């Protein structure tokens, strides 16, 4: 909530990326609502320079897609709280994902066999929040997030929020 069709925030374009993956996306004056298609998400190959932080969530969504996803022009990830390209690749591999990385891109193969994992956050709030979404895997494989308190930087109640959103 708080971001809608007339938002000046660049992250509004995250909805476009989800739509490209096949998600059903609705925009209201102060909300964006997305739901997975019945047929599942599609892999994407996109330039995400305009939404580098939100693109991190797409790396996790790629685990649920029907084919590989390539996130391009994300070199800024290398100079954030941690080297997010290397960190994301390492953590997705813990789940058994096949991941390739380059200087400014990441390619993620969808997961068919989920593996329990303990996820390092690198004291990076976005790593913790994005990777926590892998807990919604269809195999119901457990995920443990180390140092979850790092989300306090931007969203102290993040791990409580899903319970308030469900209806």
mmCIF file of C-alpha atoms in Angstrom:
data_model
loop_
_atom_site.group_PDB
_atom_site.id
_atom_site.type_symbol
_atom_site.label_atom_id
_atom_site.label_comp_id
_atom_site.label_asym_id
_atom_site.label_seq_id
_atom_site.Cartn_x
_atom_site.Cartn_y
_atom_site.Cartn_z
ATOM 1 C CA UNK A 1 0.000 0.000 0.000
ATOM 2 C CA UNK A 2 1.020 3.600 -0.497
ATOM 3 C CA UNK A 3 2.358 3.068 -4.018
ATOM 4 C CA UNK A 4 -0.122 3.086 -6.881
ATOM 5 C CA UNK A 5 -0.625 3.803 -10.551
ATOM 6 C CA UNK A 6 0.443 7.449 -10.228
ATOM 7 C CA UNK A 7 3.481 6.827 -8.060
ATOM 8 C CA UNK A 8 6.703 8.642 -8.865
ATOM 9 C CA UNK A 9 8.693 5.830 -7.233
ATOM 10 C CA UNK A 10 10.674 3.829 -9.772
ATOM 11 C CA UNK A 11 9.662 0.627 -8.017
ATOM 12 C CA UNK A 12 6.244 0.960 -9.664
ATOM 13 C CA UNK A 13 7.964 -0.742 -12.613
ATOM 14 C CA UNK A 14 8.363 -3.889 -10.507
ATOM 15 C CA UNK A 15 4.757 -4.629 -11.435
ATOM 16 C CA UNK A 16 5.725 -4.553 -15.117
ATOM 17 C CA UNK A 17 8.423 -7.142 -14.487
ATOM 18 C CA UNK A 18 5.983 -9.380 -12.607
ATOM 19 C CA UNK A 19 3.516 -8.984 -15.452
ATOM 20 C CA UNK A 20 6.226 -10.070 -17.911
ATOM 21 C CA UNK A 21 6.594 -13.205 -15.773
ATOM 22 C CA UNK A 22 2.867 -13.827 -16.258
ATOM 23 C CA UNK A 23 1.611 -12.537 -12.921
ATOM 24 C CA UNK A 24 -1.765 -10.829 -12.773
ATOM 25 C CA UNK A 25 -1.065 -7.244 -11.703
ATOM 26 C CA UNK A 26 -3.660 -4.647 -10.694
ATOM 27 C CA UNK A 27 -2.883 -1.012 -9.951
ATOM 28 C CA UNK A 28 -5.044 1.210 -7.787
ATOM 29 C CA UNK A 29 -4.544 4.762 -6.611
ATOM 30 C CA UNK A 30 -2.532 3.618 -3.594
ATOM 31 C CA UNK A 31 -1.771 -0.065 -4.149
ATOM 32 C CA UNK A 32 -0.269 -2.655 -6.438
ATOM 33 C CA UNK A 33 -1.710 -6.135 -6.198
ATOM 34 C CA UNK A 34 -0.074 -9.136 -7.825
ATOM 35 C CA UNK A 35 -0.990 -12.797 -7.924
ATOM 36 C CA UNK A 36 0.616 -15.757 -9.591
ATOM 37 C CA UNK A 37 -1.027 -17.108 -12.723
ATOM 38 C CA UNK A 38 -2.598 -20.548 -12.522
ATOM 39 C CA UNK A 39 -0.169 -21.716 -15.191
ATOM 40 C CA UNK A 40 2.847 -20.557 -13.142
ATOM 41 C CA UNK A 41 5.413 -17.855 -13.670
ATOM 42 C CA UNK A 42 7.436 -17.556 -16.887
ATOM 43 C CA UNK A 43 11.159 -17.005 -17.039
ATOM 44 C CA UNK A 44 12.250 -13.541 -18.160
ATOM 45 C CA UNK A 45 15.257 -11.857 -19.724
ATOM 46 C CA UNK A 46 15.108 -8.190 -18.722
ATOM 47 C CA UNK A 47 17.195 -5.078 -18.288
ATOM 48 C CA UNK A 48 16.458 -4.044 -14.704
ATOM 49 C CA UNK A 49 18.708 -1.033 -14.315
ATOM 50 C CA UNK A 50 15.642 1.101 -13.485
ATOM 51 C CA UNK A 51 14.679 -1.069 -10.462
ATOM 52 C CA UNK A 52 17.897 -2.591 -9.085
ATOM 53 C CA UNK A 53 16.662 -3.026 -5.508
ATOM 54 C CA UNK A 54 13.280 -4.444 -6.489
ATOM 55 C CA UNK A 55 14.989 -6.695 -9.025
ATOM 56 C CA UNK A 56 16.402 -8.695 -6.137
ATOM 57 C CA UNK A 57 12.925 -10.041 -5.481
ATOM 58 C CA UNK A 58 12.746 -11.166 -9.111
ATOM 59 C CA UNK A 59 15.825 -13.340 -8.537
ATOM 60 C CA UNK A 60 13.837 -15.277 -5.934
ATOM 61 C CA UNK A 61 10.666 -15.285 -8.068
ATOM 62 C CA UNK A 62 12.769 -16.880 -10.826
ATOM 63 C CA UNK A 63 13.024 -20.005 -8.671
ATOM 64 C CA UNK A 64 9.290 -20.512 -9.253
ATOM 65 C CA UNK A 65 9.319 -19.886 -13.032
ATOM 66 C CA UNK A 66 8.951 -22.382 -15.869
ATOM 67 C CA UNK A 67 12.304 -21.520 -17.424
ATOM 68 C CA UNK A 68 15.492 -19.572 -16.772
ATOM 69 C CA UNK A 69 15.435 -15.891 -15.895
ATOM 70 C CA UNK A 70 18.227 -13.469 -16.699
ATOM 71 C CA UNK A 71 18.401 -10.200 -14.784
ATOM 72 C CA UNK A 72 20.552 -7.737 -16.705
ATOM 73 C CA UNK A 73 22.185 -4.393 -16.022
ATOM 74 C CA UNK A 74 22.246 -4.909 -12.250
ATOM 75 C CA UNK A 75 25.922 -4.061 -11.721
ATOM 76 C CA UNK A 76 24.943 -1.607 -8.979
ATOM 77 C CA UNK A 77 24.203 -4.674 -6.818
ATOM 78 C CA UNK A 78 27.959 -5.142 -6.485
ATOM 79 C CA UNK A 79 28.396 -1.880 -4.553
ATOM 80 C CA UNK A 80 25.530 -2.016 -2.054
ATOM 81 C CA UNK A 81 25.611 -3.244 1.553
ATOM 82 C CA UNK A 82 27.287 -6.363 0.181
ATOM 83 C CA UNK A 83 28.132 -7.668 -3.279
ATOM 84 C CA UNK A 84 24.518 -8.616 -3.866
ATOM 85 C CA UNK A 85 25.128 -10.469 -7.140
ATOM 86 C CA UNK A 86 27.634 -12.815 -5.493
ATOM 87 C CA UNK A 87 25.580 -13.060 -2.302
ATOM 88 C CA UNK A 88 22.301 -13.785 -4.106
ATOM 89 C CA UNK A 89 23.983 -16.438 -6.251
ATOM 90 C CA UNK A 90 25.515 -18.096 -3.178
ATOM 91 C CA UNK A 91 22.276 -18.156 -1.210
ATOM 92 C CA UNK A 92 20.121 -19.382 -4.101
ATOM 93 C CA UNK A 93 22.606 -22.199 -4.633
ATOM 94 C CA UNK A 94 22.024 -23.269 -1.022
ATOM 95 C CA UNK A 95 18.444 -24.026 -2.064
ATOM 96 C CA UNK A 96 19.905 -26.142 -4.932
ATOM 97 C CA UNK A 97 19.387 -23.550 -7.667
ATOM 98 C CA UNK A 98 21.637 -23.439 -10.706
ATOM 99 C CA UNK A 99 22.826 -19.842 -10.895
ATOM 100 C CA UNK A 100 25.254 -18.101 -13.235
ATOM 101 C CA UNK A 101 26.604 -14.639 -12.584
ATOM 102 C CA UNK A 102 28.478 -12.020 -14.536
ATOM 103 C CA UNK A 103 29.750 -8.536 -13.873
ATOM 104 C CA UNK A 104 26.269 -7.027 -14.188
ATOM 105 C CA UNK A 105 23.865 -9.943 -14.625
ATOM 106 C CA UNK A 106 22.450 -12.993 -12.907
ATOM 107 C CA UNK A 107 20.795 -16.044 -14.509
ATOM 108 C CA UNK A 108 18.623 -18.257 -12.327
ATOM 109 C CA UNK A 109 17.241 -21.642 -13.327
ATOM 110 C CA UNK A 110 13.896 -22.597 -11.790
ATOM 111 C CA UNK A 111 13.974 -25.039 -8.920
ATOM 112 C CA UNK A 112 12.461 -28.476 -9.248
ATOM 113 C CA UNK A 113 14.109 -30.000 -6.162
ATOM 114 C CA UNK A 114 14.068 -27.677 -3.166
ATOM 115 C CA UNK A 115 16.598 -28.185 -0.390
ATOM 116 C CA UNK A 116 16.424 -26.954 3.197
ATOM 117 C CA UNK A 117 18.813 -24.087 3.725
ATOM 118 C CA UNK A 118 20.188 -21.686 6.255
ATOM 119 C CA UNK A 119 20.368 -18.307 4.545
ATOM 120 C CA UNK A 120 23.053 -15.746 5.342
ATOM 121 C CA UNK A 121 21.875 -12.157 5.139
ATOM 122 C CA UNK A 122 25.284 -10.445 5.043
ATOM 123 C CA UNK A 123 23.681 -7.924 7.420
ATOM 124 C CA UNK A 124 21.769 -6.699 4.353
ATOM 125 C CA UNK A 125 18.071 -5.985 4.852
ATOM 126 C CA UNK A 126 17.156 -6.619 1.228
ATOM 127 C CA UNK A 127 18.883 -9.999 1.192
ATOM 128 C CA UNK A 128 16.858 -11.068 4.241
ATOM 129 C CA UNK A 129 13.539 -9.833 2.877
ATOM 130 C CA UNK A 130 13.938 -11.154 -0.671
ATOM 131 C CA UNK A 131 15.259 -14.554 0.251
ATOM 132 C CA UNK A 132 12.587 -15.063 2.895
ATOM 133 C CA UNK A 133 10.092 -15.404 0.040
ATOM 134 C CA UNK A 134 11.677 -18.743 -0.870
ATOM 135 C CA UNK A 135 9.946 -20.085 2.248
ATOM 136 C CA UNK A 136 6.737 -20.160 0.179
ATOM 137 C CA UNK A 137 8.156 -22.995 -1.913
ATOM 138 C CA UNK A 138 5.748 -25.691 -3.089
ATOM 139 C CA UNK A 139 7.778 -28.455 -1.415
ATOM 140 C CA UNK A 140 7.294 -26.749 1.954
ATOM 141 C CA UNK A 141 11.020 -27.055 2.545
ATOM 142 C CA UNK A 142 12.161 -25.146 5.614
ATOM 143 C CA UNK A 143 14.275 -22.049 5.353
ATOM 144 C CA UNK A 144 16.199 -20.425 8.191
ATOM 145 C CA UNK A 145 17.205 -16.765 7.925
ATOM 146 C CA UNK A 146 20.271 -15.803 9.956
ATOM 147 C CA UNK A 147 20.407 -12.306 11.463
ATOM 148 C CA UNK A 148 16.802 -11.450 10.569
ATOM 149 C CA UNK A 149 17.045 -8.298 12.687
ATOM 150 C CA UNK A 150 18.928 -6.600 9.826
ATOM 151 C CA UNK A 151 15.528 -5.746 8.300
ATOM 152 C CA UNK A 152 15.233 -3.027 10.976
ATOM 153 C CA UNK A 153 17.117 -0.707 8.620
ATOM 154 C CA UNK A 154 14.008 -0.212 6.464
ATOM 155 C CA UNK A 155 11.169 -2.452 7.683
ATOM 156 C CA UNK A 156 11.458 -3.446 11.362
ATOM 157 C CA UNK A 157 8.161 -5.374 11.324
ATOM 158 C CA UNK A 158 8.857 -7.198 8.054
ATOM 159 C CA UNK A 159 8.602 -10.699 9.468
ATOM 160 C CA UNK A 160 5.287 -9.852 11.167
ATOM 161 C CA UNK A 161 3.780 -8.131 8.103
ATOM 162 C CA UNK A 162 2.634 -11.225 6.153
ATOM 163 C CA UNK A 163 0.209 -12.079 8.940
ATOM 164 C CA UNK A 164 -1.440 -8.680 8.582
ATOM 165 C CA UNK A 165 -1.731 -8.914 4.784
ATOM 166 C CA UNK A 166 -3.359 -12.329 4.480
ATOM 167 C CA UNK A 167 -7.125 -12.291 4.105
#
